Structure formats: C-alpha cells, structure tokens
Amino acid sequence: MKLIQPIPQLRRWVLKAQAERRPIGFVPTMGALHEGHLSLIKQARKAVGLRGRVVVSIFVNPTQFNQKSDLKHYPRRLSADIAKCHKAGVDLIFAPSAKAMYPEDFSTWVEETKLSKPLCGASRPGHFRGVCTVVLKLFNLVQPQVAIFGQKDAQQAAVVQRMVRDLNIPVRMIIAPIVREAGGLAMSSRNQRLSPKERESSLSLNRALKLTRASFQKGKRNANVLKKFARQQLRGIPGLRLDYLELVDRHTLQPVVKASAGDLLAVAAFFGKTRLIDNVHL
Ligand code: PAF
C-alpha cells in the first residue's frame, strides 16, 4: 500500500493505473476510520475486483466545517488509519495538505442549490458547498470509475449524487448501508468524542427512529403524529439537544404530510459538544 501526499505524485500514480487499464474505486474520508469506513472499502474492492485499485482519501476538509472549534476537535488518527487501510487491502491512501487543496487565493466553489438546503444544510450553512467542492476536486484528482459513500450521511449522498448527475461527472456512485455499534449507534468518527454518559444517551437516537418506523409499520401515516412520537422518545434523554427531526421524501428531501414506505426519517442531535446524525427509511 502506498501513501501519497503531494498532488503531482498522485497524478503520476493515477496515470499509471489508467495506462494499466485498472479501474479505480474511491472512498473519500476525513480519517479516524472505523468499521463503517471499512465496509465502504470492502464495497470498493468488490466493485473494481482484484485487478482494480482501491483509493482512500484522508483529508479533514476545512471548508465543510461551519464552526472553527468543530474543525479543531475533529479526530485525526493518521497512523492508526494507515494500519487499518493496509489491513483492509487498500492500494493507495491520498492524504493531501490543506494548503495543496486550498491555495491562498482559492476562489472557485461548487454549490448544489436544492437538496443541500433542508436538514443539515439549514443548521450548517455552507457545509454542503464545502462538501461538493472538495468531492469534485477529489474526483478530478483520483479519477475513479466508482465512488462509495455511506447512507449514514443520507443528505450528503443525495447531494453528491445530484452533483454527479447535474455536472455529468463520469463516476458511478454506490451508497452503502449504515454500520452500527452493538447498541445501535451509527458508526461515526465523531463517536470517539463522546463521554461514556453521552454514548449511553446517544443510543436513544436509533431507538427513537426504530420505534417510529415500527409505528409506521403498524399503520400510522400522519407525518406530524409520527414526528411528535419520535420527538417524545428523545425527550428527557440526559444531555441531548435536538437539532432536527424530520420526515422527508427520500428523493427531494422535502417534508412529507402523509408518510409512505421509503420516506426518510432523519435526526441530528448534540450530545455535549458532539453533533450526531442518524436516519432510517420507513
Ligand atoms: O463524509 C465525509 O467524510 C466527508 O464529508 C467527505 C465526503 C470525505 C468530504 O470531505
């Protein structure tokens, strides 16, 4: 496995893979890798086969953080990540510097203007502009045939899929299912920042989503009733501060009035300073 930091060296590596007609499967990450990322790496390998190349980028993208302290405290674990990628059979880690990705006079941005507005877009202004910009840059650099994103970040997956379609980017997107810890907590690099008490409280998120889905399965269809029920499950959970809980159409991400199968029930909540997201499809 190779670790490349400078962009010119990455370009040479990509040209060689292309000359050898090896398909590239790409997993973009911000590091602090966990089982969820490892499942994305597995999917990438499956997609490109043994002859193909699996590339993981590790880059804590400053432009998608709307709070300086969140960027500062985002976990960084490069040596552990290298070991995990090596074990998982990754061919290349691309870990560029922020200076190389964003020169001082950087002034070009990519903005998706519909799907990025509700949910996390409403509480984190500018977040998806940062995501779209860095993902397009990474696609241009790595030139993958296939890119794997996680369903945990359902809105991110939808926004990037829209960008790929709208800008005719020749990348096939695969959205991989959420990987959960034993108690149901969705795997996230941010989980490492939870205190034991916060971790305990955070289990309420998935519990509330599952109970609400069960209520839908038993016949409840009124979206307001379902959302109220879900919020009730989260009331009184120690240390939990709800950011949003919404029931939206999975394609438009707009709120629904009457719930139907496949709708997305999405939640974001703070536990202390850590903001977690989770979702289920009804
Ligand atoms: O999901 C993430 O880790 C990031 O948003 C991504 C896609 C790597 C872009 O920085």
Short mmCIF file of C-alpha atoms and ligand atoms in Angstrom, two decimals:
data_model
loop_
_atom_site.label_atom_id
_atom_site.label_comp_id
_atom_site.label_asym_id
_atom_site.label_seq_id
_atom_site.Cartn_x
_atom_site.Cartn_y
_atom_site.Cartn_z
CA MET A 1 0.00 0.00 0.00
CA LYS A 2 1.19 3.48 -0.88
CA LEU A 3 0.67 6.76 0.97
CA ILE A 4 0.79 9.84 -1.24
CA GLN A 5 0.54 13.44 -0.07
CA PRO A 6 1.70 15.69 -2.95
CA ILE A 7 -0.79 16.20 -5.79
CA PRO A 8 1.77 15.76 -8.66
CA GLN A 9 2.73 12.35 -7.25
CA LEU A 10 -0.94 11.34 -7.11
CA ARG A 11 -1.35 12.38 -10.76
CA ARG A 12 1.54 10.10 -11.77
CA TRP A 13 0.01 7.20 -9.80
CA VAL A 14 -3.40 7.70 -11.44
CA LEU A 15 -1.85 7.90 -14.94
CA LYS A 16 -0.06 4.60 -14.32
CA ALA A 17 -3.26 2.89 -13.12
CA GLN A 18 -5.06 4.21 -16.22
CA ALA A 19 -2.24 3.06 -18.54
CA GLU A 20 -2.57 -0.41 -16.99
CA ARG A 21 -6.35 -0.21 -17.53
CA ARG A 22 -7.07 -0.71 -13.86
CA PRO A 23 -10.46 0.61 -12.68
CA ILE A 24 -10.29 2.85 -9.63
CA GLY A 25 -12.70 2.53 -6.70
CA PHE A 26 -12.68 5.53 -4.40
CA VAL A 27 -13.64 6.02 -0.75
CA PRO A 28 -13.37 9.67 0.32
CA THR A 29 -12.97 10.09 4.08
CA MET A 30 -11.90 12.56 6.72
CA GLY A 31 -9.97 9.84 8.55
CA ALA A 32 -10.42 8.46 12.07
CA LEU A 33 -11.51 5.33 10.26
CA HIS A 34 -13.99 2.89 11.80
CA GLU A 35 -15.95 -0.22 10.79
CA GLY A 36 -18.29 1.92 8.68
CA HIS A 37 -15.37 3.10 6.52
CA LEU A 38 -14.03 -0.45 6.32
CA SER A 39 -17.37 -1.59 4.90
CA LEU A 40 -17.07 1.15 2.23
CA ILE A 41 -13.56 -0.08 1.40
CA LYS A 42 -14.93 -3.63 1.02
CA GLN A 43 -17.60 -2.35 -1.37
CA ALA A 44 -14.95 -0.51 -3.38
CA ARG A 45 -12.89 -3.68 -3.72
CA LYS A 46 -15.97 -5.64 -4.74
CA ALA A 47 -16.77 -3.02 -7.38
CA VAL A 48 -13.31 -2.92 -9.02
CA GLY A 49 -12.20 -6.51 -8.43
CA LEU A 50 -8.72 -7.74 -7.62
CA ARG A 51 -7.17 -6.11 -10.72
CA GLY A 52 -8.62 -2.73 -9.81
CA ARG A 53 -7.19 -0.14 -7.45
CA VAL A 54 -8.85 0.98 -4.22
CA VAL A 55 -8.04 4.55 -3.18
CA VAL A 56 -8.96 6.08 0.20
CA SER A 57 -8.55 9.81 0.68
CA ILE A 58 -7.95 11.12 4.17
CA PHE A 59 -8.49 14.84 4.32
CA VAL A 60 -10.19 16.82 7.08
CA ASN A 61 -11.79 19.32 4.74
CA PRO A 62 -11.78 22.73 6.43
CA THR A 63 -14.38 24.26 4.08
CA GLN A 64 -17.21 21.98 5.22
CA PHE A 65 -16.93 22.94 8.90
CA ASN A 66 -19.06 25.88 9.86
CA GLN A 67 -17.56 26.08 13.34
CA LYS A 68 -13.86 26.55 13.97
CA SER A 69 -13.95 24.55 17.22
CA ASP A 70 -15.55 21.57 15.45
CA LEU A 71 -12.72 21.56 12.88
CA LYS A 72 -10.13 21.91 15.64
CA HIS A 73 -11.51 18.97 17.64
CA TYR A 74 -12.25 16.67 14.71
CA PRO A 75 -10.33 13.42 15.47
CA ARG A 76 -7.11 12.92 13.50
CA ARG A 77 -5.53 9.45 13.64
CA LEU A 78 -3.32 9.11 10.56
CA SER A 79 -1.02 6.32 11.79
CA ALA A 80 -3.93 4.16 13.02
CA ASP A 81 -5.76 4.88 9.72
CA ILE A 82 -2.73 3.76 7.70
CA ALA A 83 -2.63 0.47 9.61
CA LYS A 84 -6.38 -0.10 9.08
CA CYS A 85 -6.17 0.64 5.34
CA HIS A 86 -3.17 -1.65 4.99
CA LYS A 87 -5.09 -4.48 6.68
CA ALA A 88 -8.18 -3.80 4.56
CA GLY A 89 -6.22 -4.21 1.31
CA VAL A 90 -6.32 -0.55 0.20
CA ASP A 91 -3.87 0.21 -2.64
CA LEU A 92 -3.41 3.91 -2.05
CA ILE A 93 -4.09 6.47 0.68
CA PHE A 94 -4.20 10.01 -0.65
CA ALA A 95 -3.72 12.47 2.22
CA PRO A 96 -3.15 15.93 0.78
CA SER A 97 -2.37 19.02 2.84
CA ALA A 98 -4.96 21.78 3.25
CA LYS A 99 -2.52 24.19 1.55
CA ALA A 100 -2.29 21.99 -1.53
CA MET A 101 -6.08 21.59 -1.73
CA TYR A 102 -6.85 25.25 -1.00
CA PRO A 103 -4.17 27.65 -2.17
CA GLU A 104 -4.38 31.08 -0.55
CA ASP A 105 -6.24 32.65 -3.48
CA PHE A 106 -8.68 29.74 -3.95
CA SER A 107 -11.93 31.19 -5.33
CA THR A 108 -13.97 28.50 -7.13
CA TRP A 109 -16.87 26.73 -5.41
CA VAL A 110 -19.41 24.07 -6.31
CA GLU A 111 -22.90 24.54 -4.92
CA GLU A 112 -25.93 22.28 -5.19
CA THR A 113 -28.89 24.54 -4.57
CA LYS A 114 -31.90 22.35 -3.69
CA LEU A 115 -31.17 19.14 -1.80
CA SER A 116 -28.49 20.88 0.26
CA LYS A 117 -30.91 23.40 1.80
CA PRO A 118 -33.03 21.47 4.38
CA LEU A 119 -31.90 19.26 7.31
CA CYS A 120 -28.13 19.59 7.92
CA GLY A 121 -27.97 22.33 5.28
CA ALA A 122 -30.27 24.50 7.39
CA SER A 123 -28.29 24.07 10.60
CA ARG A 124 -24.82 24.07 8.98
CA PRO A 125 -24.82 26.87 6.39
CA GLY A 126 -22.11 26.39 3.76
CA HIS A 127 -21.46 22.78 4.78
CA PHE A 128 -22.58 21.18 1.51
CA ARG A 129 -20.82 23.81 -0.58
CA GLY A 130 -17.62 22.68 1.12
CA VAL A 131 -18.53 19.01 0.62
CA CYS A 132 -19.39 19.40 -3.08
CA THR A 133 -16.28 21.45 -3.77
CA VAL A 134 -13.90 19.02 -2.11
CA VAL A 135 -15.61 15.92 -3.55
CA LEU A 136 -15.42 17.31 -7.09
CA LYS A 137 -11.76 18.20 -6.54
CA LEU A 138 -11.07 14.69 -5.22
CA PHE A 139 -12.93 13.13 -8.16
CA ASN A 140 -10.83 15.22 -10.56
CA LEU A 141 -7.65 14.16 -8.80
CA VAL A 142 -8.35 10.45 -8.24
CA GLN A 143 -10.42 9.94 -11.42
CA PRO A 144 -12.38 6.96 -10.08
CA GLN A 145 -14.89 4.91 -12.02
CA VAL A 146 -16.75 4.13 -8.80
CA ALA A 147 -17.11 6.09 -5.54
CA ILE A 148 -18.58 4.72 -2.33
CA PHE A 149 -20.50 6.88 0.16
CA GLY A 150 -22.30 5.87 3.35
CA GLN A 151 -26.06 6.02 3.93
CA LYS A 152 -25.41 7.45 7.41
CA ASP A 153 -24.82 10.78 5.67
CA ALA A 154 -28.00 10.34 3.61
CA GLN A 155 -28.25 14.01 2.65
CA GLN A 156 -24.59 14.15 1.63
CA ALA A 157 -25.10 11.07 -0.56
CA ALA A 158 -28.16 12.65 -2.20
CA VAL A 159 -26.41 15.99 -2.77
CA VAL A 160 -23.29 14.38 -4.25
CA GLN A 161 -25.43 12.10 -6.46
CA ARG A 162 -27.25 15.19 -7.74
CA MET A 163 -23.93 16.96 -8.41
CA VAL A 164 -22.65 13.90 -10.30
CA ARG A 165 -25.78 13.86 -12.45
CA ASP A 166 -26.02 17.62 -12.99
CA LEU A 167 -22.34 18.07 -13.87
CA ASN A 168 -22.08 14.86 -15.94
CA ILE A 169 -19.27 13.50 -13.79
CA PRO A 170 -18.29 10.04 -15.08
CA VAL A 171 -18.39 8.35 -11.67
CA ARG A 172 -20.75 5.57 -10.58
CA MET A 173 -21.98 6.18 -7.04
CA ILE A 174 -22.61 3.33 -4.61
CA ILE A 175 -24.41 4.13 -1.36
CA ALA A 176 -23.53 1.60 1.33
CA PRO A 177 -25.79 0.76 4.31
CA ILE A 178 -25.20 2.21 7.79
CA VAL A 179 -22.94 0.15 10.03
CA ARG A 180 -23.98 0.25 13.69
CA GLU A 181 -22.31 -0.47 17.01
CA ALA A 182 -23.79 -3.25 19.18
CA GLY A 183 -26.28 -0.85 20.87
CA GLY A 184 -27.47 0.55 17.54
CA LEU A 185 -25.39 3.74 17.47
CA ALA A 186 -24.45 4.55 13.87
CA MET A 187 -20.67 4.37 13.40
CA SER A 188 -19.12 7.81 13.08
CA SER A 189 -15.67 9.27 13.63
CA ARG A 190 -17.38 11.73 15.97
CA ASN A 191 -18.40 8.89 18.35
CA GLN A 192 -14.81 8.92 19.63
CA ARG A 193 -15.54 12.29 21.23
CA LEU A 194 -18.47 11.04 23.34
CA SER A 195 -18.06 10.62 27.10
CA PRO A 196 -19.41 7.31 28.49
CA LYS A 197 -22.59 9.12 29.63
CA GLU A 198 -23.04 10.82 26.26
CA ARG A 199 -22.53 7.50 24.50
CA GLU A 200 -25.27 5.98 26.65
CA SER A 201 -27.63 8.85 25.80
CA SER A 202 -26.77 8.69 22.10
CA LEU A 203 -28.33 5.20 21.86
CA SER A 204 -31.68 6.98 22.10
CA LEU A 205 -31.35 8.23 18.51
CA ASN A 206 -31.56 4.88 16.80
CA ARG A 207 -34.08 3.64 19.36
CA ALA A 208 -36.40 6.57 18.57
CA LEU A 209 -36.04 6.04 14.81
CA LYS A 210 -36.76 2.33 15.10
CA LEU A 211 -39.79 2.80 17.36
CA THR A 212 -41.18 5.41 14.96
CA ARG A 213 -40.66 3.11 11.98
CA ALA A 214 -42.47 0.37 13.92
CA SER A 215 -45.35 2.80 14.50
CA PHE A 216 -45.45 3.48 10.72
CA GLN A 217 -45.43 -0.26 10.08
CA LYS A 218 -48.42 -0.63 12.41
CA GLY A 219 -50.36 1.81 10.24
CA LYS A 220 -49.64 5.39 11.45
CA ARG A 221 -49.39 7.64 8.37
CA ASN A 222 -49.77 11.22 9.60
CA ALA A 223 -46.23 12.69 9.41
CA ASN A 224 -46.83 15.17 12.24
CA VAL A 225 -48.04 12.40 14.53
CA LEU A 226 -45.02 10.25 13.65
CA LYS A 227 -42.57 13.13 14.21
CA LYS A 228 -44.23 14.03 17.52
CA PHE A 229 -43.95 10.40 18.60
CA ALA A 230 -40.25 10.33 17.64
CA ARG A 231 -39.52 13.59 19.49
CA GLN A 232 -41.29 12.22 22.57
CA GLN A 233 -38.84 9.29 22.58
CA LEU A 234 -35.98 11.79 22.76
CA ARG A 235 -37.50 13.99 25.46
CA GLY A 236 -35.72 13.83 28.82
CA ILE A 237 -32.67 11.99 27.49
CA PRO A 238 -29.78 13.36 29.60
CA GLY A 239 -27.53 15.76 27.69
CA LEU A 240 -29.43 15.51 24.40
CA ARG A 241 -30.14 18.74 22.49
CA LEU A 242 -32.21 18.09 19.38
CA ASP A 243 -31.08 19.88 16.22
CA TYR A 244 -33.76 18.49 13.90
CA LEU A 245 -36.00 15.51 13.44
CA GLU A 246 -37.71 15.39 10.05
CA LEU A 247 -39.66 13.00 7.87
CA VAL A 248 -38.83 13.74 4.24
CA ASP A 249 -39.27 12.34 0.78
CA ARG A 250 -36.12 10.32 0.06
CA HIS A 251 -35.61 11.92 -3.37
CA THR A 252 -36.50 15.58 -2.80
CA LEU A 253 -35.65 15.72 0.94
CA GLN A 254 -38.76 17.86 1.37
CA PRO A 255 -41.06 17.20 4.36
CA VAL A 256 -43.98 14.87 3.69
CA VAL A 257 -47.51 15.30 5.07
CA LYS A 258 -48.54 11.67 4.74
CA ALA A 259 -45.81 9.09 5.31
CA SER A 260 -45.20 6.35 2.78
CA ALA A 261 -42.78 3.44 2.53
CA GLY A 262 -39.27 4.59 1.64
CA ASP A 263 -39.56 8.05 3.22
CA LEU A 264 -36.51 9.15 5.16
CA LEU A 265 -36.77 9.78 8.90
CA ALA A 266 -33.66 11.79 9.76
CA VAL A 267 -32.36 13.15 13.03
CA ALA A 268 -29.48 15.32 14.23
CA ALA A 269 -28.74 15.96 17.88
CA PHE A 270 -25.99 17.28 20.09
CA PHE A 271 -24.60 15.26 22.98
CA GLY A 272 -22.46 17.80 24.80
CA LYS A 273 -20.38 19.35 22.02
CA THR A 274 -20.70 16.38 19.67
CA ARG A 275 -23.29 16.52 16.93
CA LEU A 276 -24.52 13.14 15.69
CA ILE A 277 -26.83 12.26 12.80
CA ASP A 278 -28.80 9.13 12.01
CA ASN A 279 -31.63 8.04 9.73
CA VAL A 280 -33.88 5.17 8.70
CA HIS A 281 -36.09 4.60 5.68
CA LEU A 282 -39.69 3.85 6.61
O1 PAF B 1 -18.27 12.10 4.65
C1 PAF B 1 -17.15 12.59 4.79
O2 PAF B 1 -16.28 12.06 5.48
C2 PAF B 1 -16.82 13.90 4.09
O3 PAF B 1 -17.93 14.73 4.05
C3 PAF B 1 -16.21 13.72 2.68
C4 PAF B 1 -17.19 13.05 1.74
C5 PAF B 1 -14.95 12.89 2.78
C6 PAF B 1 -15.84 15.08 2.10
O4 PAF B 1 -14.91 15.74 2.88
#
